[in-house]
Structure formats: structure tokens, C-alpha cells
Short mmCIF file of C-alpha atoms in Angstrom, two decimals:
data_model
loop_
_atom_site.label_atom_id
_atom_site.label_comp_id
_atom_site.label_asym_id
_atom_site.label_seq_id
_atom_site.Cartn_x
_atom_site.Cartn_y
_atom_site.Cartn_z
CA UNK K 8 -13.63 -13.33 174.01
CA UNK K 9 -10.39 -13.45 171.92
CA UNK K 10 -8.31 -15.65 170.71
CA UNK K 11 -5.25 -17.12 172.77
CA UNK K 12 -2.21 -15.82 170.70
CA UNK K 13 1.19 -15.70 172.28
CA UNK K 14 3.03 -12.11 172.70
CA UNK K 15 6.31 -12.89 171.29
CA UNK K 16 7.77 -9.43 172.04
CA UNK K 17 6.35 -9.35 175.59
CA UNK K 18 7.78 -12.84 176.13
CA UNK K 19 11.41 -11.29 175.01
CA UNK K 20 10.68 -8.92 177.75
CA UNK K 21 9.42 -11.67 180.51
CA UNK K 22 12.05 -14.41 180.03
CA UNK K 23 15.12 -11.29 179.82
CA UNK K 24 13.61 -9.29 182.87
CA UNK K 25 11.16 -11.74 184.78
CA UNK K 26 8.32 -9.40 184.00
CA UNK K 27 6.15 -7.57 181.68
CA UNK K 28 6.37 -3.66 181.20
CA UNK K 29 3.17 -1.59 181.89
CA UNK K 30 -0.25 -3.56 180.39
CA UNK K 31 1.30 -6.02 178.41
CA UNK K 32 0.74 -9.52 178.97
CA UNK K 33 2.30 -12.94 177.30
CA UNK K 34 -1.00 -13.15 174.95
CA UNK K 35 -1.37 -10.56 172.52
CA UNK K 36 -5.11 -8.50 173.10
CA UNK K 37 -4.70 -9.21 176.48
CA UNK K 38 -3.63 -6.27 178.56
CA UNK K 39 -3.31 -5.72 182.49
CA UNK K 40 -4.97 -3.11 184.61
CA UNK K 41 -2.89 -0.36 185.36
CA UNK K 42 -2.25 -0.01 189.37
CA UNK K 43 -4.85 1.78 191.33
CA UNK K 44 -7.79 0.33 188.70
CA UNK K 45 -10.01 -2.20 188.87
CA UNK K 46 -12.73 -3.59 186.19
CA UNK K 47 -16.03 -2.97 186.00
CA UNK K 48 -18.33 -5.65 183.60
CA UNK K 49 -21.65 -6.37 182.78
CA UNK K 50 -22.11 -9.31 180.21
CA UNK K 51 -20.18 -7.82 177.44
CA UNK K 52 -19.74 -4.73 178.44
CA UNK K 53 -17.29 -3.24 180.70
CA UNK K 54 -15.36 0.14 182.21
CA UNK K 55 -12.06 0.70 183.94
CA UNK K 56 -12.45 2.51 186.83
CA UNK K 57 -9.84 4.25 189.41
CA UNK K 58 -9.22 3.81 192.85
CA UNK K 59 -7.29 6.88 192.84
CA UNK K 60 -5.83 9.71 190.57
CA UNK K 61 -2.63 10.49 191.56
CA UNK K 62 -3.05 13.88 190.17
CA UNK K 63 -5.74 14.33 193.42
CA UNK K 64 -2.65 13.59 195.89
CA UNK K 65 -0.58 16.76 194.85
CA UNK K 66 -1.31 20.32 195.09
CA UNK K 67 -0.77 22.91 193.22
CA UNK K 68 2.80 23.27 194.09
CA UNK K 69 3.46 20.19 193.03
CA UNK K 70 3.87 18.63 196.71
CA UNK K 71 2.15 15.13 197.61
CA UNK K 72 -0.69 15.15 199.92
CA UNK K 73 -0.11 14.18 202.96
CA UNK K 74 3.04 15.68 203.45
CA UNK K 75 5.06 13.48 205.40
CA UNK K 76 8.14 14.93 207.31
CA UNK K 77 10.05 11.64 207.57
CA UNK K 78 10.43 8.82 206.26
CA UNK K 79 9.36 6.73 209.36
CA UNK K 80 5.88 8.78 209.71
CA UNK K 81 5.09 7.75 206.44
CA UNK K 82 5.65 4.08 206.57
CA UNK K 83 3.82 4.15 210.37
CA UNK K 84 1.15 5.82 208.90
CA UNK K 85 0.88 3.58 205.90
CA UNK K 86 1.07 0.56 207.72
CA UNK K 87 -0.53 1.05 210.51
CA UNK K 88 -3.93 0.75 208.60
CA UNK K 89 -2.92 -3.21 207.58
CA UNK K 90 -2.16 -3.90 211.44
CA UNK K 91 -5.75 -4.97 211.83
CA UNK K 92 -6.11 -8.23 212.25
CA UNK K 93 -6.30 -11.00 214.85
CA UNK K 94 -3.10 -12.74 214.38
CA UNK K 95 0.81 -11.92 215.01
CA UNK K 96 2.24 -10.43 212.70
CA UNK K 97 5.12 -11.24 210.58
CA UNK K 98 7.57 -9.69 208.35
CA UNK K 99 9.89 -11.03 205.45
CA UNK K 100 13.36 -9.72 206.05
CA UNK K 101 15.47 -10.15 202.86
CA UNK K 102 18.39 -7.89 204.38
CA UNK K 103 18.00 -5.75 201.55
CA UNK K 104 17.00 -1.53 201.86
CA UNK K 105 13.55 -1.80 201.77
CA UNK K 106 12.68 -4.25 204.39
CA UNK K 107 14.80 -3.17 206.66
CA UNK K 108 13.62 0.44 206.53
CA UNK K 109 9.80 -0.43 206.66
CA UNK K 110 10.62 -2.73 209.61
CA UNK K 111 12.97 -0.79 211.54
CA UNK K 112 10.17 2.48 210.72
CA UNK K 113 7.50 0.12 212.20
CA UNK K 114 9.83 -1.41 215.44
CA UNK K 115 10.78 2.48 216.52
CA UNK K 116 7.08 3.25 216.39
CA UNK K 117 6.18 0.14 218.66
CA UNK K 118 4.12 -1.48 215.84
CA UNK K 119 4.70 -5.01 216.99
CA UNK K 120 5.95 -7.48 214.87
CA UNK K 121 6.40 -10.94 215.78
CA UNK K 122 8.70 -12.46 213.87
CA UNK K 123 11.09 -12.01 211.14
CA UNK K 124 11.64 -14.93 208.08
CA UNK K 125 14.58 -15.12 205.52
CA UNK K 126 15.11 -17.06 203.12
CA UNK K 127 18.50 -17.62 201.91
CA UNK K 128 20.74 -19.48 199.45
CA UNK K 129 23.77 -21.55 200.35
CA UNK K 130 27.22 -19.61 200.11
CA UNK K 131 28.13 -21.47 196.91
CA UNK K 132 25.22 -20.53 194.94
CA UNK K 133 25.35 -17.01 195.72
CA UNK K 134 29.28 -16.83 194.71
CA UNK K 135 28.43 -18.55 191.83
CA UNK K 136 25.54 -16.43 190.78
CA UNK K 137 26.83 -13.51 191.50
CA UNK K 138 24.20 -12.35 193.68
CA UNK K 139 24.48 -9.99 196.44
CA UNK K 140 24.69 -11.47 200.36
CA UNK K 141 22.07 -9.54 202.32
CA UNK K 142 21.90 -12.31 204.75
CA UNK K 143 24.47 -10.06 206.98
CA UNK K 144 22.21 -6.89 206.75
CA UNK K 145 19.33 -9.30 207.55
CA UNK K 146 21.20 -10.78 210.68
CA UNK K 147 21.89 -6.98 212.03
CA UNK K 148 18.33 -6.26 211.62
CA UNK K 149 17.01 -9.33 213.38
CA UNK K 150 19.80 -8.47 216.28
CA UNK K 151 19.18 -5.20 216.53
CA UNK K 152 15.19 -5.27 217.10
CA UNK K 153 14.99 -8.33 218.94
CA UNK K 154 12.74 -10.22 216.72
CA UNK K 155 12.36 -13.88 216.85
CA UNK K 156 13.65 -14.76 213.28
CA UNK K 157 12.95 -17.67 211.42
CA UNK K 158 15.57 -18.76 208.56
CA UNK K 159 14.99 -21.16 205.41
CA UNK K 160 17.28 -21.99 203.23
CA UNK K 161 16.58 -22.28 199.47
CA UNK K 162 17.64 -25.73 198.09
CA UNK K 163 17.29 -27.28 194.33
CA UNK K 164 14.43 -29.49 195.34
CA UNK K 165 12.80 -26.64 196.31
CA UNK K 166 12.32 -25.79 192.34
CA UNK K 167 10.06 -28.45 191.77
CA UNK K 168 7.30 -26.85 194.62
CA UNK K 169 7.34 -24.48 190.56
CA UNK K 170 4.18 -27.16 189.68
CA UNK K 171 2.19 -26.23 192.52
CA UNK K 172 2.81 -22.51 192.28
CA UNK K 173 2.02 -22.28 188.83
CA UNK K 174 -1.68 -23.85 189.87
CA UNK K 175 -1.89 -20.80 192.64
CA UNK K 176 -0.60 -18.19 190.52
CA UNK K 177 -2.68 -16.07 188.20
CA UNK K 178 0.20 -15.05 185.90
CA UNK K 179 3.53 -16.97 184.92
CA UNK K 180 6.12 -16.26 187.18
CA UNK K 181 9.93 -16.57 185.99
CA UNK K 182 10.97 -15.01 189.30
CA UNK K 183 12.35 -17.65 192.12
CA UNK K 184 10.81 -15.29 194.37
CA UNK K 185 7.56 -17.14 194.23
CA UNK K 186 9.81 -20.15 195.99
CA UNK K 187 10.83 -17.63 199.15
CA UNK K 188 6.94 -16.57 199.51
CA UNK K 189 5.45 -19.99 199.17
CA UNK K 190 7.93 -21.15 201.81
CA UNK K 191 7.78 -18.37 204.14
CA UNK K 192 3.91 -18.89 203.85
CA UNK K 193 4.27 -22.37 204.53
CA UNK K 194 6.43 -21.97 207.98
CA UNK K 195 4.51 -19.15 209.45
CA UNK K 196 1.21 -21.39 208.75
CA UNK K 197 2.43 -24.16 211.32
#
């Protein structure tokens, strides 16, 4: 076991960019596994151990296995594997590139989805933040496939649902985003 000792320069990092580059944690000797590991222990002793090597997916001339041809057969392919399940399934449509992609991908190959859920802040904020307004790019989407969406909007009190989170979580989370998944979760529960 060691000692808890705080990671002053990976706090710098968390509380300017809401995260923690590569292994490094808040407490210093405490490191994350890299993506694609997991951790293997026995009493005191223990190995790190891959999933994958990335360096498996590409051949020699330098091209990933499988070789996709588009961009939609990729995410179908990818996410057709998580469709298995016996409930509806749902998506979280921020408006932004990367939802919209992965669900418009999955709607033109007939993977169904159910429903759609956004959460949003209130005009105000977002002019005062500074943050972009995706909630139009969000709207097309839900329009355009014909999927029930559900909308929430992000108030102040919502902040203090931080508590509970913090319980749930397994690593501190400056990121508001834990707010939009804890609510989403919430209203596709009932």
C-alpha cells in the first residue's frame, strides 16, 4: 500500500483541463491503467496485462485491420456487437459531430434506436459562457430520423445532485458532464 499524497502538478492539470493526462492520477504513486489493460493481482503481487496491441491491428503497410471503406460500416460494425440486450435502446444526442454521425451511421443501417435525450442549458447561460449551441444540430437530428426525443434542461440546482455523484464515481470529476449522464440515466430509468 502507499501513502495518500496529493499530485500537485496533476491537480494543475485536472482543475485547468477537467482531466488527467495519460497514467497520472491526483495522488502521487498512484497511476491509471493505460486503455486496452486491465490488472492482474495476487496478494502482493501483480501484472498488467493487454486486451489488445494495437500494433496486431495494422499490417505491414501500415493500414488498420479491418479495413473499413466508410465511415458508416465501421460504426455499424462496431456497434452492432453492443445491440445485445433486452431493452430499447437509447442514445444521448448532444448535437455535436460525434453523436450525430454514430447515430445517423446506426439509423441508415436500421439499427433501431428508441429514443434520443439532450440535455441542454438555458439560452442565457450558454451566451454567457461562451459555449457553443448544438441544441439546433441536435433538433435536425432528432427531425430528421424520427426519433422520439427526450429534452432536459440543466438548471443550478441541478449542481448539488455533485454529492451523490461523487459517492458513484470512482475518480473526481470536475466535468458538469457527470450532471447530463446522471440525468439522462435517471429519465430513461422511469
Amino acid at each position: 500500500l502507499v501513502e495518500k499524497e496529493l499530485n500537485m502538478s496533476s491537480l494543475g492539470n485536472y482543475f485547468h483541463y477537467l482531466w488527467n493526462f495519460n497514467e497520472e492520477t491526483n495522488f502521487k504513486k498512484i497511476k491509471k491503467l493505460h486503455p486496452g489493460n486491465h490488472l492482474k493481482f495476487d496478494k502482493l503481487n501483480f501484472k498488467i496485462n493487454s486486451w489488445f496491441k494495437i500494433s496486431e491491428l495494422i499490417e505491414a503497410d501500415g493500414e488498420f485491420i479491418p479495413n473499413y471503406s466508410n465511415f458508416n460500416e465501421a460504426i455499424f460494425d462496431v456497434t452492432k456487437r453492443q445491440f445485445q440486450g433486452d431493452v430499447k435502446i437509447g442514445a444521448f444526442a448532444s448535437g455535436g459531430l460525434d453523436s450525430t454521425g454514430i447515430i445517423t451511421a446506426l439509423n441508415e443501417n436500421e439499427l433501431s434506436i428508441d429514443s434520443l435525450y439532450n440535455v441542454y442549458y438555458n439560452k442565457k447561460e450558454v451566451e454567457m459562457e461562451g459555449f457553443p449551441d448544438d441544441r439546433l444540430y441536435y433538433e435536425l437530428l432528432r427531425d430528421s430520423t424520427n426519433i422520439k426525443g427526450y429534452d432536459i434542461q440543466f438548471e443550478n440546482t441541478d449542481l448539488e445532485l455533485l454529492s451523490e455523484i461523487a459517492g458513484i464515481n470512482e475518480e473526481l470529476d470536475a466535468d458538469l458532464s457527470a450532471i447530463s449522464t446522471y440525468k439522462v440515466c435517471e429519465l430513461a430509468r422511469n
